[in-house]
PDB file of C-alpha atoms in Angstrom:
ATOM      1  CA  MET A   1      53.059 -54.704  46.011  1.00 62.00           C
ATOM      2  CA  ILE A   2      50.676 -52.024  44.734  1.00 78.00           C
ATOM      3  CA  MET A   3      52.891 -48.959  44.339  1.00 93.00           C
ATOM      4  CA  PHE A   4      51.370 -45.523  43.762  1.00 98.00           C
ATOM      5  CA  VAL A   5      53.731 -43.085  42.068  1.00 98.00           C
ATOM      6  CA  ILE A   6      52.857 -39.438  42.686  1.00 98.00           C
ATOM      7  CA  PHE A   7      54.422 -36.647  40.638  1.00 98.00           C
ATOM      8  CA  GLY A   8      54.153 -33.074  41.921  1.00 96.00           C
ATOM      9  CA  ALA A   9      54.508 -34.539  45.387  1.00 97.00           C
ATOM     10  CA  THR A  10      55.322 -31.236  47.111  1.00 96.00           C
ATOM     11  CA  GLY A  11      52.367 -29.339  45.626  1.00 95.00           C
ATOM     12  CA  LYS A  12      49.052 -28.862  47.428  1.00 95.00           C
ATOM     13  CA  VAL A  13      47.269 -31.562  45.428  1.00 98.00           C
ATOM     14  CA  GLY A  14      50.142 -34.042  45.482  1.00 98.00           C
ATOM     15  CA  LYS A  15      50.720 -33.675  49.222  1.00 97.00           C
ATOM     16  CA  ALA A  16      47.036 -34.219  49.937  1.00 98.00           C
ATOM     17  CA  THR A  17      46.971 -37.354  47.771  1.00 98.00           C
ATOM     18  CA  ILE A  18      50.074 -38.746  49.451  1.00 98.00           C
ATOM     19  CA  THR A  19      48.821 -38.007  52.957  1.00 98.00           C
ATOM     20  CA  ARG A  20      45.582 -39.835  52.245  1.00 97.00           C
ATOM     21  CA  LEU A  21      47.290 -42.815  50.585  1.00 97.00           C
ATOM     22  CA  ARG A  22      49.798 -43.206  53.407  1.00 97.00           C
ATOM     23  CA  GLY A  23      46.945 -42.911  55.891  1.00 97.00           C
ATOM     24  CA  GLU A  24      45.423 -45.941  54.182  1.00 96.00           C
ATOM     25  CA  GLY A  25      48.747 -47.761  54.452  1.00 96.00           C
ATOM     26  CA  ALA A  26      49.368 -47.699  50.705  1.00 96.00           C
ATOM     27  CA  PRO A  27      52.963 -47.741  49.397  1.00 97.00           C
ATOM     28  CA  VAL A  28      53.843 -44.414  47.765  1.00 98.00           C
ATOM     29  CA  ARG A  29      56.785 -43.280  45.670  1.00 98.00           C
ATOM     30  CA  ALA A  30      56.920 -39.478  45.809  1.00 98.00           C
ATOM     31  CA  VAL A  31      58.588 -37.907  42.781  1.00 98.00           C
ATOM     32  CA  LEU A  32      60.380 -34.609  43.399  1.00 96.00           C
ATOM     33  CA  ARG A  33      62.535 -32.145  41.546  1.00 94.00           C
ATOM     34  CA  ASP A  34      64.169 -30.645  44.646  1.00 94.00           C
ATOM     35  CA  PRO A  35      65.873 -33.115  47.035  1.00 95.00           C
ATOM     36  CA  ALA A  36      65.800 -30.481  49.780  1.00 96.00           C
ATOM     37  CA  LYS A  37      62.033 -31.029  50.039  1.00 96.00           C
ATOM     38  CA  ALA A  38      62.225 -34.799  50.491  1.00 97.00           C
ATOM     39  CA  ALA A  39      62.438 -35.065  54.294  1.00 97.00           C
ATOM     40  CA  PRO A  40      58.724 -34.516  55.173  1.00 97.00           C
ATOM     41  CA  LEU A  41      57.653 -37.049  52.565  1.00 98.00           C
ATOM     42  CA  ALA A  42      60.223 -39.578  53.696  1.00 97.00           C
ATOM     43  CA  ALA A  43      58.919 -39.080  57.242  1.00 97.00           C
ATOM     44  CA  LEU A  44      55.480 -40.134  55.978  1.00 97.00           C
ATOM     45  CA  GLY A  45      57.052 -43.377  54.802  1.00 97.00           C
ATOM     46  CA  CYS A  46      57.313 -42.531  51.111  1.00 98.00           C
ATOM     47  CA  GLU A  47      59.962 -43.901  48.813  1.00 97.00           C
ATOM     48  CA  ILE A  48      61.642 -40.900  47.156  1.00 98.00           C
ATOM     49  CA  ALA A  49      62.485 -40.551  43.466  1.00 98.00           C
ATOM     50  CA  MET A  50      63.961 -37.578  41.645  1.00 97.00           C
ATOM     51  CA  ALA A  51      62.877 -36.525  38.164  1.00 97.00           C
ATOM     52  CA  GLU A  52      62.480 -33.338  36.179  1.00 94.00           C
ATOM     53  CA  VAL A  53      59.262 -33.151  34.159  1.00 92.00           C
ATOM     54  CA  GLY A  54      61.305 -32.416  31.040  1.00 90.00           C
ATOM     55  CA  ASP A  55      63.346 -35.627  31.441  1.00 96.00           C
ATOM     56  CA  ALA A  56      61.269 -38.470  29.981  1.00 98.00           C
ATOM     57  CA  ASP A  57      63.862 -41.121  30.884  1.00 98.00           C
ATOM     58  CA  ALA A  58      63.984 -40.060  34.547  1.00 98.00           C
ATOM     59  CA  MET A  59      60.191 -39.928  34.701  1.00 98.00           C
ATOM     60  CA  ALA A  60      59.884 -43.392  33.186  1.00 98.00           C
ATOM     61  CA  LEU A  61      62.390 -44.729  35.732  1.00 97.00           C
ATOM     62  CA  ALA A  62      60.353 -43.174  38.547  1.00 98.00           C
ATOM     63  CA  MET A  63      57.245 -44.939  37.189  1.00 97.00           C
ATOM     64  CA  ARG A  64      58.837 -48.394  37.317  1.00 95.00           C
ATOM     65  CA  ASP A  65      56.714 -51.085  38.983  1.00 94.00           C
ATOM     66  CA  ALA A  66      53.845 -48.635  39.467  1.00 96.00           C
ATOM     67  CA  ALA A  67      50.311 -49.929  39.745  1.00 95.00           C
ATOM     68  CA  ALA A  68      49.091 -46.376  39.148  1.00 97.00           C
ATOM     69  CA  VAL A  69      50.682 -42.985  38.480  1.00 98.00           C
ATOM     70  CA  GLN A  70      49.360 -39.530  39.308  1.00 98.00           C
ATOM     71  CA  LEU A  71      50.531 -36.698  37.055  1.00 98.00           C
ATOM     72  CA  ILE A  72      50.106 -32.963  37.219  1.00 96.00           C
ATOM     73  CA  CYS A  73      51.642 -30.799  34.523  1.00 93.00           C
ATOM     74  CA  PRO A  74      53.527 -27.826  35.967  1.00 88.00           C
ATOM     75  CA  ILE A  75      53.614 -24.495  34.199  1.00 88.00           C
ATOM     76  CA  ASP A  76      56.045 -21.738  35.119  1.00 92.00           C
ATOM     77  CA  PRO A  77      54.166 -18.431  35.478  1.00 94.00           C
ATOM     78  CA  ARG A  78      57.400 -16.620  34.627  1.00 96.00           C
ATOM     79  CA  ALA A  79      58.179 -18.582  31.447  1.00 96.00           C
ATOM     80  CA  ALA A  80      58.833 -16.464  28.353  1.00 97.00           C
ATOM     81  CA  ASP A  81      56.661 -18.850  26.324  1.00 97.00           C
ATOM     82  CA  ALA A  82      54.448 -20.591  28.872  1.00 97.00           C
ATOM     83  CA  SER A  83      52.327 -22.388  26.281  1.00 97.00           C
ATOM     84  CA  HIS A  84      55.348 -23.891  24.507  1.00 96.00           C
ATOM     85  CA  GLN A  85      56.884 -24.949  27.820  1.00 96.00           C
ATOM     86  CA  MET A  86      53.742 -26.768  28.934  1.00 97.00           C
ATOM     87  CA  MET A  87      53.312 -28.493  25.565  1.00 97.00           C
ATOM     88  CA  GLN A  88      56.894 -29.767  25.823  1.00 97.00           C
ATOM     89  CA  SER A  89      56.202 -31.058  29.340  1.00 97.00           C
ATOM     90  CA  ILE A  90      53.067 -32.850  28.123  1.00 98.00           C
ATOM     91  CA  GLU A  91      55.040 -34.575  25.381  1.00 98.00           C
ATOM     92  CA  ARG A  92      57.782 -35.695  27.783  1.00 97.00           C
ATOM     93  CA  MET A  93      55.143 -37.076  30.162  1.00 98.00           C
ATOM     94  CA  ALA A  94      53.490 -39.011  27.350  1.00 98.00           C
ATOM     95  CA  GLU A  95      56.847 -40.447  26.289  1.00 98.00           C
ATOM     96  CA  ALA A  96      57.515 -41.551  29.874  1.00 98.00           C
ATOM     97  CA  ILE A  97      54.090 -43.231  30.107  1.00 98.00           C
ATOM     98  CA  ASP A  98      54.673 -45.197  26.927  1.00 97.00           C
ATOM     99  CA  ALA A  99      58.177 -46.198  28.030  1.00 97.00           C
ATOM    100  CA  ALA A 100      57.171 -47.321  31.535  1.00 97.00           C
ATOM    101  CA  ARG A 101      53.741 -48.742  30.627  1.00 96.00           C
ATOM    102  CA  PRO A 102      52.009 -48.224  34.014  1.00 96.00           C
ATOM    103  CA  PRO A 103      48.592 -49.920  34.052  1.00 94.00           C
ATOM    104  CA  ARG A 104      46.778 -46.769  35.156  1.00 96.00           C
ATOM    105  CA  VAL A 105      47.429 -43.025  34.987  1.00 97.00           C
ATOM    106  CA  LEU A 106      45.455 -40.330  36.768  1.00 98.00           C
ATOM    107  CA  ALA A 107      46.094 -36.897  35.283  1.00 98.00           C
ATOM    108  CA  ILE A 108      44.960 -33.723  37.022  1.00 98.00           C
ATOM    109  CA  SER A 109      43.170 -31.697  34.352  1.00 98.00           C
ATOM    110  CA  ASP A 110      41.009 -28.585  34.320  1.00 98.00           C
ATOM    111  CA  TYR A 111      37.354 -27.567  34.153  1.00 98.00           C
ATOM    112  CA  GLY A 112      36.618 -26.585  30.574  1.00 97.00           C
ATOM    113  CA  ALA A 113      39.179 -28.973  29.074  1.00 98.00           C
ATOM    114  CA  HIS A 114      36.446 -30.340  26.797  1.00 98.00           C
ATOM    115  CA  LEU A 115      35.949 -26.996  25.032  1.00 98.00           C
ATOM    116  CA  THR A 116      37.254 -26.629  21.491  1.00 97.00           C
ATOM    117  CA  ILE A 117      37.324 -22.816  21.580  1.00 97.00           C
ATOM    118  CA  ASP A 118      40.300 -20.791  22.818  1.00 97.00           C
ATOM    119  CA  THR A 119      40.221 -20.798  26.618  1.00 98.00           C
ATOM    120  CA  GLY A 120      43.805 -19.772  27.289  1.00 97.00           C
ATOM    121  CA  ILE A 121      45.512 -22.005  29.817  1.00 97.00           C
ATOM    122  CA  THR A 122      42.585 -24.444  29.850  1.00 98.00           C
ATOM    123  CA  SER A 123      43.149 -25.145  26.150  1.00 98.00           C
ATOM    124  CA  LEU A 124      46.526 -26.584  27.150  1.00 98.00           C
ATOM    125  CA  PHE A 125      44.782 -29.100  29.391  1.00 98.00           C
ATOM    126  CA  ARG A 126      42.607 -30.075  26.454  1.00 98.00           C
ATOM    127  CA  ALA A 127      45.836 -30.708  24.524  1.00 98.00           C
ATOM    128  CA  MET A 128      47.144 -32.766  27.450  1.00 98.00           C
ATOM    129  CA  GLU A 129      44.045 -34.957  27.493  1.00 98.00           C
ATOM    130  CA  GLU A 130      44.200 -35.463  23.727  1.00 98.00           C
ATOM    131  CA  ARG A 131      47.868 -36.474  23.888  1.00 98.00           C
ATOM    132  CA  PHE A 132      47.396 -38.799  26.866  1.00 98.00           C
ATOM    133  CA  ARG A 133      44.493 -40.554  25.130  1.00 97.00           C
ATOM    134  CA  GLN A 134      47.101 -41.869  22.689  1.00 96.00           C
ATOM    135  CA  CYS A 135      49.149 -43.493  25.466  1.00 96.00           C
ATOM    136  CA  ARG A 136      49.032 -47.202  26.252  1.00 90.00           C
ATOM    137  CA  ALA A 137      47.568 -46.907  29.738  1.00 94.00           C
ATOM    138  CA  ARG A 138      44.119 -46.707  31.280  1.00 95.00           C
ATOM    139  CA  MET A 139      43.434 -43.030  31.893  1.00 96.00           C
ATOM    140  CA  VAL A 140      41.516 -41.081  34.493  1.00 96.00           C
ATOM    141  CA  PHE A 141      41.197 -37.347  33.879  1.00 97.00           C
ATOM    142  CA  LEU A 142      40.350 -35.547  37.114  1.00 98.00           C
ATOM    143  CA  ARG A 143      39.223 -32.127  35.968  1.00 98.00           C
ATOM    144  CA  SER A 144      39.578 -29.609  38.763  1.00 98.00           C
ATOM    145  CA  ALA A 145      37.514 -26.478  39.220  1.00 98.00           C
ATOM    146  CA  GLU A 146      39.407 -23.297  40.110  1.00 97.00           C
ATOM    147  CA  HIS A 147      41.287 -23.769  43.372  1.00 97.00           C
ATOM    148  CA  MET A 148      39.919 -21.850  46.350  1.00 97.00           C
ATOM    149  CA  GLU A 149      43.487 -21.262  47.510  1.00 96.00           C
ATOM    150  CA  ASN A 150      44.033 -18.994  44.494  1.00 94.00           C
ATOM    151  CA  CYS A 151      41.943 -16.391  46.329  1.00 95.00           C
ATOM    152  CA  ALA A 152      44.886 -15.863  48.673  1.00 93.00           C
ATOM    153  CA  ARG A 153      46.524 -13.795  45.935  1.00 92.00           C
ATOM    154  CA  TYR A 154      44.133 -10.995  46.947  1.00 94.00           C
ATOM    155  CA  LEU A 155      45.071 -10.998  50.635  1.00 94.00           C
ATOM    156  CA  LYS A 156      47.766  -8.326  50.484  1.00 92.00           C
ATOM    157  CA  ILE A 157      45.813  -5.749  48.497  1.00 94.00           C
ATOM    158  CA  ALA A 158      42.591  -6.496  50.381  1.00 95.00           C
ATOM    159  CA  ASN A 159      44.349  -5.999  53.717  1.00 95.00           C
ATOM    160  CA  GLU A 160      45.967  -2.759  52.583  1.00 95.00           C
ATOM    161  CA  THR A 161      43.029  -1.177  50.746  1.00 96.00           C
ATOM    162  CA  GLY A 162      39.855  -3.021  51.702  1.00 97.00           C
ATOM    163  CA  VAL A 163      39.270  -3.711  47.995  1.00 98.00           C
ATOM    164  CA  MET A 164      39.453  -7.015  46.111  1.00 97.00           C
ATOM    165  CA  PRO A 165      39.875  -6.345  42.354  1.00 97.00           C
ATOM    166  CA  SER A 166      38.129  -9.140  40.480  1.00 98.00           C
ATOM    167  CA  MET A 167      38.479 -10.574  36.993  1.00 97.00           C
ATOM    168  CA  HIS A 168      35.371 -12.666  37.712  1.00 98.00           C
ATOM    169  CA  GLN A 169      32.571 -10.553  36.294  1.00 98.00           C
ATOM    170  CA  PRO A 170      29.787  -9.797  36.952  1.00 98.00           C
ATOM    171  CA  LEU A 171      30.581  -9.929  40.634  1.00 98.00           C
ATOM    172  CA  ALA A 172      27.342 -11.727  41.501  1.00 98.00           C
ATOM    173  CA  ARG A 173      27.832 -14.572  39.007  1.00 97.00           C
ATOM    174  CA  PRO A 174      28.563 -17.880  40.789  1.00 97.00           C
ATOM    175  CA  PHE A 175      31.268 -20.203  39.508  1.00 97.00           C
ATOM    176  CA  PRO A 176      32.639 -23.594  40.620  1.00 97.00           C
ATOM    177  CA  THR A 177      35.656 -23.728  42.915  1.00 98.00           C
ATOM    178  CA  VAL A 178      37.297 -26.457  44.977  1.00 98.00           C
ATOM    179  CA  SER A 179      39.959 -26.808  47.626  1.00 98.00           C
ATOM    180  CA  ALA A 180      43.244 -28.226  46.307  1.00 97.00           C
ATOM    181  CA  ALA A 181      43.277 -30.573  49.313  1.00 97.00           C
ATOM    182  CA  ASP A 182      39.878 -31.946  48.296  1.00 98.00           C
ATOM    183  CA  ILE A 183      41.176 -32.606  44.764  1.00 98.00           C
ATOM    184  CA  GLY A 184      44.052 -34.527  46.333  1.00 98.00           C
ATOM    185  CA  ASP A 185      41.593 -36.583  48.381  1.00 98.00           C
ATOM    186  CA  MET A 186      39.446 -37.284  45.303  1.00 98.00           C
ATOM    187  CA  ALA A 187      42.548 -38.403  43.435  1.00 98.00           C
ATOM    188  CA  ALA A 188      43.453 -40.788  46.255  1.00 98.00           C
ATOM    189  CA  ASP A 189      39.949 -42.257  46.195  1.00 96.00           C
ATOM    190  CA  LEU A 190      40.223 -42.847  42.466  1.00 96.00           C
ATOM    191  CA  LEU A 191      43.675 -44.395  42.766  1.00 96.00           C
ATOM    192  CA  LEU A 192      42.539 -46.739  45.513  1.00 94.00           C
ATOM    193  CA  ALA A 193      39.439 -47.838  43.599  1.00 90.00           C
ATOM    194  CA  ASP A 194      39.470 -50.916  41.410  1.00 67.00           C
ATOM    195  CA  GLU A 195      39.834 -49.590  37.868  1.00 62.00           C
ATOM    196  CA  GLY A 196      39.873 -52.943  36.101  1.00 59.00           C
ATOM    197  CA  HIS A 197      36.594 -52.218  34.378  1.00 53.00           C
ATOM    198  CA  GLY A 198      34.790 -49.389  32.637  1.00 65.00           C
ATOM    199  CA  SER A 199      35.715 -47.169  29.735  1.00 73.00           C
ATOM    200  CA  SER A 200      38.960 -45.257  29.319  1.00 84.00           C
ATOM    201  CA  PRO A 201      39.424 -42.418  29.802  1.00 94.00           C
ATOM    202  CA  ARG A 202      37.294 -42.020  32.894  1.00 95.00           C
ATOM    203  CA  ILE A 203      36.234 -38.373  33.243  1.00 97.00           C
ATOM    204  CA  VAL A 204      35.751 -37.030  36.758  1.00 97.00           C
ATOM    205  CA  HIS A 205      34.920 -33.406  37.586  1.00 98.00           C
ATOM    206  CA  GLY A 206      35.984 -32.151  41.014  1.00 98.00           C
ATOM    207  CA  GLU A 207      34.389 -29.141  42.663  1.00 98.00           C
ATOM    208  CA  GLY A 208      33.477 -27.899  46.119  1.00 98.00           C
ATOM    209  CA  PRO A 209      30.223 -28.224  48.044  1.00 98.00           C
ATOM    210  CA  ARG A 210      28.771 -25.142  46.344  1.00 97.00           C
ATOM    211  CA  GLU A 211      29.589 -22.356  43.905  1.00 98.00           C
ATOM    212  CA  TYR A 212      30.811 -18.934  45.007  1.00 98.00           C
ATOM    213  CA  THR A 213      30.708 -15.415  43.611  1.00 98.00           C
ATOM    214  CA  ALA A 214      33.376 -12.714  43.731  1.00 98.00           C
ATOM    215  CA  LEU A 215      31.208 -11.067  46.389  1.00 98.00           C
ATOM    216  CA  ASP A 216      31.416 -14.238  48.480  1.00 98.00           C
ATOM    217  CA  ILE A 217      35.192 -14.293  48.102  1.00 98.00           C
ATOM    218  CA  ALA A 218      35.528 -10.674  49.256  1.00 98.00           C
ATOM    219  CA  ALA A 219      33.362 -11.446  52.288  1.00 98.00           C
ATOM    220  CA  ALA A 220      35.492 -14.497  53.152  1.00 97.00           C
ATOM    221  CA  LEU A 221      38.674 -12.417  52.869  1.00 97.00           C
ATOM    222  CA  GLY A 222      37.121  -9.797  55.127  1.00 97.00           C
ATOM    223  CA  ARG A 223      36.357 -12.402  57.778  1.00 96.00           C
ATOM    224  CA  LEU A 224      39.902 -13.714  57.589  1.00 96.00           C
ATOM    225  CA  LEU A 225      41.434 -10.224  57.764  1.00 96.00           C
ATOM    226  CA  THR A 226      38.883  -8.984  60.320  1.00 95.00           C
ATOM    227  CA  ARG A 227      38.192  -5.895  58.236  1.00 96.00           C
ATOM    228  CA  SER A 228      35.723  -4.772  55.617  1.00 97.00           C
ATOM    229  CA  VAL A 229      36.598  -5.972  52.098  1.00 98.00           C
ATOM    230  CA  VAL A 230      34.560  -5.110  49.004  1.00 98.00           C
ATOM    231  CA  ALA A 231      34.817  -6.663  45.545  1.00 98.00           C
ATOM    232  CA  ARG A 232      35.235  -4.402  42.530  1.00 98.00           C
ATOM    233  CA  GLU A 233      35.402  -5.336  38.874  1.00 98.00           C
ATOM    234  CA  LEU A 234      38.908  -4.916  37.488  1.00 98.00           C
ATOM    235  CA  PRO A 235      38.544  -3.248  34.070  1.00 98.00           C
ATOM    236  CA  ARG A 236      39.295  -5.673  31.236  1.00 98.00           C
ATOM    237  CA  ALA A 237      41.949  -3.340  29.816  1.00 98.00           C
ATOM    238  CA  ASP A 238      43.858  -3.527  33.106  1.00 98.00           C
ATOM    239  CA  TRP A 239      44.029  -7.311  33.328  1.00 97.00           C
ATOM    240  CA  PRO A 240      47.344  -7.919  31.488  1.00 97.00           C
ATOM    241  CA  VAL A 241      49.364  -5.223  33.236  1.00 97.00           C
ATOM    242  CA  THR A 242      47.934  -6.165  36.644  1.00 94.00           C
ATOM    243  CA  LEU A 243      48.907  -9.796  36.154  1.00 95.00           C
ATOM    244  CA  MET A 244      52.404  -8.876  34.985  1.00 95.00           C
ATOM    245  CA  ARG A 245      52.883  -6.560  37.974  1.00 93.00           C
ATOM    246  CA  ALA A 246      52.081  -9.600  40.121  1.00 91.00           C
ATOM    247  CA  GLY A 247      55.082 -11.388  38.599  1.00 93.00           C
ATOM    248  CA  LEU A 248      53.559 -13.284  35.669  1.00 95.00           C
ATOM    249  CA  SER A 249      55.286 -13.286  32.302  1.00 97.00           C
ATOM    250  CA  GLU A 250      53.492 -11.623  29.402  1.00 97.00           C
ATOM    251  CA  SER A 251      52.921 -15.069  27.881  1.00 97.00           C
ATOM    252  CA  TYR A 252      51.387 -16.538  31.035  1.00 97.00           C
ATOM    253  CA  ALA A 253      49.313 -13.417  31.686  1.00 97.00           C
ATOM    254  CA  ASP A 254      47.830 -13.729  28.199  1.00 98.00           C
ATOM    255  CA  LEU A 255      46.769 -17.322  28.952  1.00 97.00           C
ATOM    256  CA  ILE A 256      45.045 -16.166  32.149  1.00 97.00           C
ATOM    257  CA  VAL A 257      43.329 -13.259  30.381  1.00 98.00           C
ATOM    258  CA  ARG A 258      41.866 -15.579  27.755  1.00 98.00           C
ATOM    259  CA  LEU A 259      40.705 -17.956  30.478  1.00 98.00           C
ATOM    260  CA  GLY A 260      39.105 -15.021  32.288  1.00 97.00           C
ATOM    261  CA  ASP A 261      37.140 -14.139  29.165  1.00 98.00           C
ATOM    262  CA  ALA A 262      35.847 -17.708  28.947  1.00 97.00           C
ATOM    263  CA  HIS A 263      34.944 -17.692  32.651  1.00 97.00           C
ATOM    264  CA  ASN A 264      32.937 -14.511  32.284  1.00 97.00           C
ATOM    265  CA  LYS A 265      30.944 -16.070  29.457  1.00 96.00           C
ATOM    266  CA  GLY A 266      29.981 -18.843  31.879  1.00 95.00           C
ATOM    267  CA  LEU A 267      31.791 -21.505  29.831  1.00 97.00           C
ATOM    268  CA  ILE A 268      34.112 -23.002  32.451  1.00 97.00           C
ATOM    269  CA  GLU A 269      31.831 -25.648  33.884  1.00 97.00           C
ATOM    270  CA  ALA A 270      31.709 -29.428  34.122  1.00 97.00           C
ATOM    271  CA  GLU A 271      31.177 -31.050  30.736  1.00 97.00           C
ATOM    272  CA  ALA A 272      27.451 -31.712  30.400  1.00 95.00           C
ATOM    273  CA  ASN A 273      26.331 -35.359  30.400  1.00 95.00           C
ATOM    274  CA  VAL A 274      29.930 -36.637  30.436  1.00 95.00           C
ATOM    275  CA  GLY A 275      31.673 -38.417  33.277  1.00 94.00           C
ATOM    276  CA  GLU A 276      30.789 -37.741  36.876  1.00 95.00           C
ATOM    277  CA  ILE A 277      31.016 -34.953  39.449  1.00 97.00           C
ATOM    278  CA  HIS A 278      32.726 -35.504  42.788  1.00 98.00           C
ATOM    279  CA  ARG A 279      32.204 -32.840  45.436  1.00 98.00           C
ATOM    280  CA  GLY A 280      34.639 -31.855  48.151  1.00 98.00           C
ATOM    281  CA  ARG A 281      33.500 -30.845  51.606  1.00 97.00           C
ATOM    282  CA  THR A 282      35.782 -27.846  52.210  1.00 98.00           C
ATOM    283  CA  GLU A 283      34.079 -24.450  52.238  1.00 98.00           C
ATOM    284  CA  LEU A 284      35.895 -21.352  50.997  1.00 97.00           C
ATOM    285  CA  SER A 285      36.478 -19.849  54.448  1.00 96.00           C
ATOM    286  CA  ALA A 286      38.019 -23.102  55.679  1.00 96.00           C
ATOM    287  CA  ALA A 287      40.358 -23.261  52.672  1.00 97.00           C
ATOM    288  CA  LEU A 288      41.521 -19.688  53.331  1.00 96.00           C
ATOM    289  CA  GLU A 289      42.136 -20.400  57.023  1.00 94.00           C
ATOM    290  CA  THR A 290      45.380 -22.133  56.032  1.00 89.00           C
ATOM    291  CA  PHE A 291      46.766 -18.678  55.189  1.00 91.00           C
ATOM    292  CA  ARG A 292      46.101 -17.189  58.650  1.00 82.00           C
ATOM    293  CA  PRO A 293      49.700 -17.795  59.875  1.00 69.00           C
ATOM    294  CA  ASP A 294      50.978 -15.831  56.851  1.00 70.00           C
ATOM    295  CA  ILE A 295      48.703 -12.934  57.763  1.00 68.00           C
ATOM    296  CA  ARG A 296      49.904 -12.903  61.364  1.00 61.00           C
ATOM    297  CA  GLN A 297      53.518 -12.900  60.216  1.00 57.00           C
ATOM    298  CA  ALA A 298      52.855 -10.054  57.756  1.00 52.00           C
ATOM    299  CA  VAL A 299      51.336  -7.762  60.392  1.00 49.00           C
ATOM    300  CA  SER A 300      53.734  -8.646  63.230  1.00 45.00           C
TER     301      SER A 300
END
C-alpha cells in the first residue's frame, strides 16, 4: 500500500494536500500535535499519528511504511529565539528521515532559499534544504512564494482606518504570491507523480497565476471590506515595533524585517534557470474570500 505521511496536517498547506490525496483515493497518515484536531481528518479517512516536531523518535515512528513524506517546518512567531528553535526542528526532522528511511520526502521550502546572503527567515529555509540534502532519501523542495492569505493580517486595520500599511516597497513593485491551498495541491501532484527517475533534489517553485503589488492588495481588501482602502508605505524604522505590537517576538520580528529588506531589493524570486515553476490558479481576491465569515463576525 502506498502510504502518504503528511506532517503539519492541520495547517492550510497540509489540509489542502490531504484533501486532494484523499479525493484521489490515496491512503494518508495525518501527523498532528494536538489530538483535539484529529476528528475532521479522521472523517476524511486518514490514519492519525501524533508527533511533536522536536521528537525525532515519534516523527520516525509516524513515517513508518511511508512511500512518501511531506514536511513543513513550523516556527513559533512568539519564540524568544525563533532562529534557534527552527534550526533545532530542522535537525530533529533530518534525524527522523534518516531513522525511518522513507523513499521520498517533499519539503515545503521558501522563495529565495537559494540565496547565500542574509534574507532573515528565508535563510533558515536555505539551511533546511542544505541539511535535508544530506539525508538518505530522494528529495523534492517545493519553494513557496509568499502566501496570499498573509494579507489577511491587514484586515482589521484596513477596516478601521481605510489604510493598509505596507512593508512591500515601492508600492507599485510586483512580487510573486500564491494561495496556500494551491501549494497544497501542487504538493499532492508531486507526491502522486512517479519519482523513480530524475535528479535529487527536485526543485519546484510554486506561485500564483500572476504577481501582485501592494496597491493590488489594498484594492482587494477594499473589495472584501466594501470600503475604500489605500496602501501606504510603512516607514522602515517602524517595522520592528509594528511587528512586535502584532504579537511577534523580537527575534521573529527581526527575521521578518530582514526578509522585507530582501523583498524590497527584488531578490525574493524563483531561482533562475533552476528547477521548474508550477502556477496555481487562485487569484488574490478568491484567496481572501475565505476570510469573509471572520469579517461578518467581527462587525456583527
